[in-house]
Amino acid sequence: MTTLPVPVDAIAASQRLMSALEQLRDELPFVDDILAAHRPTHSELEAAHTRSQHTIAAWRTALAQRWNAEVAGRRLYKRIVRELIAYYGSESAPEIQLLSRGGAEADSMPNELLADLRRLQAALAINSAAPVRAEHQAELDQSCVALGRAIEAANRCETQRRSAVLDQRMAGEAYRRIRTEARRKLRAHYGEHLPDLFGDLFAE
């Protein structure tokens, strides 16, 4: 999920509220206190949004790179297994069954695919009779490294994305508290009919 809990329109509303309050500084002494709390909160809203944008971009890039590594790894796995089946003469040969997960390899998750590749890698390393060319072993080594790194990078970016989303939620809550306090003080002064310059800023 990439929907931001503190969207750009919340930042715009926060800026509008600050601008409206600035116009009342000479009229209402308590406005300075509201602005003193609001300015750092607004800055954090903007910073949290920027961090989230960068984090989501990095996460999407990491997912794309992991997908590319998965596709390459799956193709390599199928190609080598097909060669082994041709050599042993049947999918039911014991040597093939040791590699198989009952057909589940076709829909494996990234970590499962990596385990399949490593199992194939180990099987070829100990079976000198298998007619697999040396470059296949090298390809497997490279594929395992590439997929392993891609999985780690995607997991790391997912953790960072979740943290950025949490930061945005916290920044949003801080802004809502500031807005609520501003509304309370303004209504204590003006009553229910606030100046038009606030427009719909306090609409629920």
mmCIF file of C-alpha atoms in Angstrom:
data_model
loop_
_atom_site.group_PDB
_atom_site.id
_atom_site.type_symbol
_atom_site.label_atom_id
_atom_site.label_comp_id
_atom_site.label_asym_id
_atom_site.label_seq_id
_atom_site.Cartn_x
_atom_site.Cartn_y
_atom_site.Cartn_z
ATOM 1 C CA MET A 1 0.000 0.000 0.000
ATOM 2 C CA THR A 2 1.405 3.404 -0.968
ATOM 3 C CA THR A 3 -1.436 5.754 0.040
ATOM 4 C CA LEU A 4 -0.106 8.498 2.280
ATOM 5 C CA PRO A 5 -1.935 9.044 5.590
ATOM 6 C CA VAL A 6 -0.902 12.723 5.584
ATOM 7 C CA PRO A 7 -1.631 13.868 1.998
ATOM 8 C CA VAL A 8 -0.465 17.050 0.372
ATOM 9 C CA ASP A 9 -3.840 18.716 1.003
ATOM 10 C CA ALA A 10 -3.228 18.430 4.768
ATOM 11 C CA ILE A 11 0.034 20.324 4.306
ATOM 12 C CA ALA A 12 -1.804 22.934 2.249
ATOM 13 C CA ALA A 13 -4.487 23.255 4.945
ATOM 14 C CA SER A 14 -1.805 23.677 7.585
ATOM 15 C CA GLN A 15 -0.197 26.451 5.539
ATOM 16 C CA ARG A 16 -3.556 28.163 5.075
ATOM 17 C CA LEU A 17 -4.201 28.026 8.806
ATOM 18 C CA MET A 18 -0.834 29.604 9.567
ATOM 19 C CA SER A 19 -1.453 32.344 7.015
ATOM 20 C CA ALA A 20 -4.879 33.074 8.497
ATOM 21 C CA LEU A 21 -3.476 33.202 12.022
ATOM 22 C CA GLU A 22 -0.670 35.533 10.910
ATOM 23 C CA GLN A 23 -3.315 38.075 9.876
ATOM 24 C CA LEU A 24 -4.737 38.096 13.411
ATOM 25 C CA ARG A 25 -1.496 38.536 15.358
ATOM 26 C CA ASP A 26 -2.101 42.224 16.085
ATOM 27 C CA GLU A 27 -5.707 41.582 17.074
ATOM 28 C CA LEU A 28 -5.342 38.441 19.220
ATOM 29 C CA PRO A 29 -2.383 38.121 21.632
ATOM 30 C CA PHE A 30 -2.803 34.337 22.011
ATOM 31 C CA VAL A 31 -2.186 33.775 18.301
ATOM 32 C CA ASP A 32 1.584 34.012 18.818
ATOM 33 C CA ASP A 33 1.448 31.004 21.139
ATOM 34 C CA ILE A 34 -0.534 29.007 18.594
ATOM 35 C CA LEU A 35 1.900 29.903 15.825
ATOM 36 C CA ALA A 36 4.902 29.039 17.983
ATOM 37 C CA ALA A 37 3.552 25.506 18.301
ATOM 38 C CA HIS A 38 2.218 25.336 14.753
ATOM 39 C CA ARG A 39 5.374 26.280 12.829
ATOM 40 C CA PRO A 40 7.527 23.298 13.904
ATOM 41 C CA THR A 41 4.538 21.004 13.463
ATOM 42 C CA HIS A 42 4.033 22.275 9.920
ATOM 43 C CA SER A 43 7.731 21.803 9.184
ATOM 44 C CA GLU A 44 7.511 18.210 10.387
ATOM 45 C CA LEU A 45 4.444 17.640 8.205
ATOM 46 C CA GLU A 46 6.431 18.737 5.170
ATOM 47 C CA ALA A 47 9.531 16.781 6.177
ATOM 48 C CA ALA A 48 7.536 13.607 6.869
ATOM 49 C CA HIS A 49 5.845 13.871 3.485
ATOM 50 C CA THR A 50 9.181 14.343 1.705
ATOM 51 C CA ARG A 51 10.760 11.421 3.573
ATOM 52 C CA SER A 52 7.814 9.229 2.694
ATOM 53 C CA GLN A 53 7.996 10.150 -0.989
ATOM 54 C CA HIS A 54 11.686 9.258 -1.119
ATOM 55 C CA THR A 55 11.155 6.071 0.877
ATOM 56 C CA ILE A 56 8.294 4.883 -1.322
ATOM 57 C CA ALA A 57 10.350 5.565 -4.457
ATOM 58 C CA ALA A 58 13.223 3.498 -3.040
ATOM 59 C CA TRP A 59 10.796 0.727 -2.032
ATOM 60 C CA ARG A 60 9.300 0.551 -5.525
ATOM 61 C CA THR A 61 12.766 0.414 -7.061
ATOM 62 C CA ALA A 62 13.756 -2.391 -4.692
ATOM 63 C CA LEU A 63 10.605 -4.358 -5.555
ATOM 64 C CA ALA A 64 11.349 -3.995 -9.268
ATOM 65 C CA GLN A 65 14.916 -5.171 -8.758
ATOM 66 C CA ARG A 66 13.748 -8.129 -6.693
ATOM 67 C CA TRP A 67 11.244 -9.038 -9.402
ATOM 68 C CA ASN A 68 13.960 -8.966 -12.049
ATOM 69 C CA ALA A 69 16.143 -11.215 -9.891
ATOM 70 C CA GLU A 70 13.195 -13.575 -9.360
ATOM 71 C CA VAL A 71 12.474 -13.827 -13.086
ATOM 72 C CA ALA A 72 16.108 -14.522 -13.907
ATOM 73 C CA GLY A 73 16.413 -17.060 -11.091
ATOM 74 C CA ARG A 74 13.221 -18.879 -12.018
ATOM 75 C CA ARG A 75 14.255 -19.156 -15.659
ATOM 76 C CA LEU A 76 17.663 -20.497 -14.690
ATOM 77 C CA TYR A 77 16.140 -23.012 -12.286
ATOM 78 C CA LYS A 78 13.717 -24.331 -14.912
ATOM 79 C CA ARG A 79 16.405 -24.548 -17.571
ATOM 80 C CA ILE A 80 18.792 -26.577 -15.418
ATOM 81 C CA VAL A 81 16.057 -28.855 -14.084
ATOM 82 C CA ARG A 82 14.891 -29.554 -17.642
ATOM 83 C CA GLU A 83 18.436 -30.605 -18.547
ATOM 84 C CA LEU A 84 18.593 -32.876 -15.509
ATOM 85 C CA ILE A 85 15.225 -34.450 -16.354
ATOM 86 C CA ALA A 86 16.454 -35.116 -19.879
ATOM 87 C CA TYR A 87 19.605 -36.723 -18.488
ATOM 88 C CA TYR A 88 17.878 -38.904 -15.881
ATOM 89 C CA GLY A 89 14.993 -39.710 -18.221
ATOM 90 C CA SER A 90 12.031 -38.874 -15.971
ATOM 91 C CA GLU A 91 10.667 -36.325 -13.532
ATOM 92 C CA SER A 92 10.168 -39.198 -11.105
ATOM 93 C CA ALA A 93 13.876 -40.040 -10.970
ATOM 94 C CA PRO A 94 15.144 -39.916 -7.357
ATOM 95 C CA GLU A 95 17.684 -37.233 -8.257
ATOM 96 C CA ILE A 96 14.874 -35.006 -9.542
ATOM 97 C CA GLN A 97 12.529 -35.753 -6.654
ATOM 98 C CA LEU A 98 15.180 -34.529 -4.232
ATOM 99 C CA LEU A 99 14.919 -31.122 -5.897
ATOM 100 C CA SER A 100 11.142 -31.018 -6.261
ATOM 101 C CA ARG A 101 8.520 -29.494 -3.976
ATOM 102 C CA GLY A 102 5.691 -31.243 -5.763
ATOM 103 C CA GLY A 103 5.279 -28.566 -8.408
ATOM 104 C CA ALA A 104 5.091 -25.740 -5.862
ATOM 105 C CA GLU A 105 8.234 -24.229 -7.381
ATOM 106 C CA ALA A 106 6.110 -22.648 -10.118
ATOM 107 C CA ASP A 107 4.413 -20.265 -7.671
ATOM 108 C CA SER A 108 7.166 -19.869 -5.105
ATOM 109 C CA MET A 109 7.647 -16.735 -3.056
ATOM 110 C CA PRO A 110 11.041 -14.973 -3.299
ATOM 111 C CA ASN A 111 12.470 -16.710 -0.218
ATOM 112 C CA GLU A 112 11.176 -20.069 -1.450
ATOM 113 C CA LEU A 113 12.728 -19.533 -4.867
ATOM 114 C CA LEU A 114 16.040 -18.678 -3.233
ATOM 115 C CA ALA A 115 15.835 -21.907 -1.218
ATOM 116 C CA ASP A 116 15.084 -23.857 -4.427
ATOM 117 C CA LEU A 117 18.087 -22.334 -6.158
ATOM 118 C CA ARG A 118 20.360 -23.068 -3.220
ATOM 119 C CA ARG A 119 19.112 -26.638 -3.046
ATOM 120 C CA LEU A 120 19.861 -27.064 -6.752
ATOM 121 C CA GLN A 121 23.217 -25.394 -6.249
ATOM 122 C CA ALA A 122 24.116 -27.836 -3.463
ATOM 123 C CA ALA A 123 22.873 -30.853 -5.432
ATOM 124 C CA LEU A 124 25.053 -29.994 -8.414
ATOM 125 C CA ALA A 125 28.056 -29.319 -6.221
ATOM 126 C CA ILE A 126 27.988 -32.830 -4.720
ATOM 127 C CA ASN A 127 26.860 -34.734 -7.830
ATOM 128 C CA SER A 128 29.821 -34.818 -10.179
ATOM 129 C CA ALA A 129 27.946 -37.170 -12.516
ATOM 130 C CA ALA A 130 25.306 -34.587 -13.387
ATOM 131 C CA PRO A 131 25.856 -33.331 -16.941
ATOM 132 C CA VAL A 132 25.700 -29.663 -16.054
ATOM 133 C CA ARG A 133 28.240 -27.380 -17.630
ATOM 134 C CA ALA A 134 30.539 -25.349 -15.399
ATOM 135 C CA GLU A 135 28.857 -22.098 -16.407
ATOM 136 C CA HIS A 136 25.581 -23.381 -14.954
ATOM 137 C CA GLN A 137 27.176 -23.637 -11.532
ATOM 138 C CA ALA A 138 28.574 -20.135 -11.941
ATOM 139 C CA GLU A 139 25.166 -18.865 -13.062
ATOM 140 C CA LEU A 140 23.553 -20.449 -10.007
ATOM 141 C CA ASP A 141 26.108 -18.861 -7.714
ATOM 142 C CA GLN A 142 25.456 -15.442 -9.248
ATOM 143 C CA SER A 143 21.679 -15.896 -9.210
ATOM 144 C CA CYS A 144 21.642 -16.872 -5.533
ATOM 145 C CA VAL A 145 23.747 -13.858 -4.600
ATOM 146 C CA ALA A 146 21.663 -11.461 -6.718
ATOM 147 C CA LEU A 147 18.319 -12.740 -5.446
ATOM 148 C CA GLY A 148 19.496 -12.843 -1.837
ATOM 149 C CA ARG A 149 20.656 -9.237 -2.002
ATOM 150 C CA ALA A 150 17.470 -8.142 -3.769
ATOM 151 C CA ILE A 151 15.321 -9.793 -1.088
ATOM 152 C CA GLU A 152 17.316 -8.123 1.695
ATOM 153 C CA ALA A 153 17.079 -4.728 -0.017
ATOM 154 C CA ALA A 154 13.310 -5.059 -0.550
ATOM 155 C CA ASN A 155 12.797 -6.099 3.077
ATOM 156 C CA ARG A 156 14.904 -3.191 4.305
ATOM 157 C CA CYS A 157 12.989 -0.721 2.128
ATOM 158 C CA GLU A 158 9.670 -2.154 3.331
ATOM 159 C CA THR A 159 10.733 -1.579 6.945
ATOM 160 C CA GLN A 160 11.741 1.988 6.093
ATOM 161 C CA ARG A 161 8.454 2.552 4.257
ATOM 162 C CA ARG A 162 6.449 1.418 7.273
ATOM 163 C CA SER A 163 8.485 3.700 9.504
ATOM 164 C CA ALA A 164 7.885 6.645 7.160
ATOM 165 C CA VAL A 165 4.139 5.970 7.149
ATOM 166 C CA LEU A 166 4.160 5.931 10.959
ATOM 167 C CA ASP A 167 6.095 9.214 11.018
ATOM 168 C CA GLN A 168 3.479 10.763 8.747
ATOM 169 C CA ARG A 169 0.658 9.586 10.955
ATOM 170 C CA MET A 170 2.352 11.056 14.012
ATOM 171 C CA ALA A 171 2.943 14.354 12.203
ATOM 172 C CA GLY A 172 -0.687 14.365 11.103
ATOM 173 C CA GLU A 173 -1.904 13.761 14.638
ATOM 174 C CA ALA A 174 0.294 16.579 15.924
ATOM 175 C CA TYR A 175 -1.192 18.934 13.325
ATOM 176 C CA ARG A 176 -4.739 17.887 14.211
ATOM 177 C CA ARG A 177 -4.040 18.647 17.871
ATOM 178 C CA ILE A 178 -2.721 22.100 16.944
ATOM 179 C CA ARG A 179 -5.774 22.730 14.763
ATOM 180 C CA THR A 180 -8.133 21.628 17.536
ATOM 181 C CA GLU A 181 -6.435 23.910 20.050
ATOM 182 C CA ALA A 182 -6.524 26.836 17.615
ATOM 183 C CA ARG A 183 -10.239 26.277 16.989
ATOM 184 C CA ARG A 184 -10.940 26.112 20.724
ATOM 185 C CA LYS A 185 -9.182 29.407 21.441
ATOM 186 C CA LEU A 186 -10.693 31.172 18.445
ATOM 187 C CA ARG A 187 -14.213 30.079 19.343
ATOM 188 C CA ALA A 188 -13.650 31.144 22.926
ATOM 189 C CA HIS A 189 -12.928 34.607 21.542
ATOM 190 C CA TYR A 190 -15.310 34.863 18.561
ATOM 191 C CA GLY A 191 -18.014 32.367 19.433
ATOM 192 C CA GLU A 192 -19.346 30.004 16.768
ATOM 193 C CA HIS A 193 -18.970 32.533 13.929
ATOM 194 C CA LEU A 194 -15.284 32.653 13.051
ATOM 195 C CA PRO A 195 -13.835 35.201 10.607
ATOM 196 C CA ASP A 196 -14.341 34.308 6.954
ATOM 197 C CA LEU A 197 -10.590 34.041 6.392
ATOM 198 C CA PHE A 198 -10.672 30.609 8.096
ATOM 199 C CA GLY A 199 -13.115 29.296 5.508
ATOM 200 C CA ASP A 200 -13.534 25.531 5.896
ATOM 201 C CA LEU A 201 -10.265 24.986 7.769
ATOM 202 C CA PHE A 202 -12.090 23.741 10.846
ATOM 203 C CA ALA A 203 -14.658 21.645 9.028
ATOM 204 C CA GLU A 204 -14.872 18.080 10.361
#
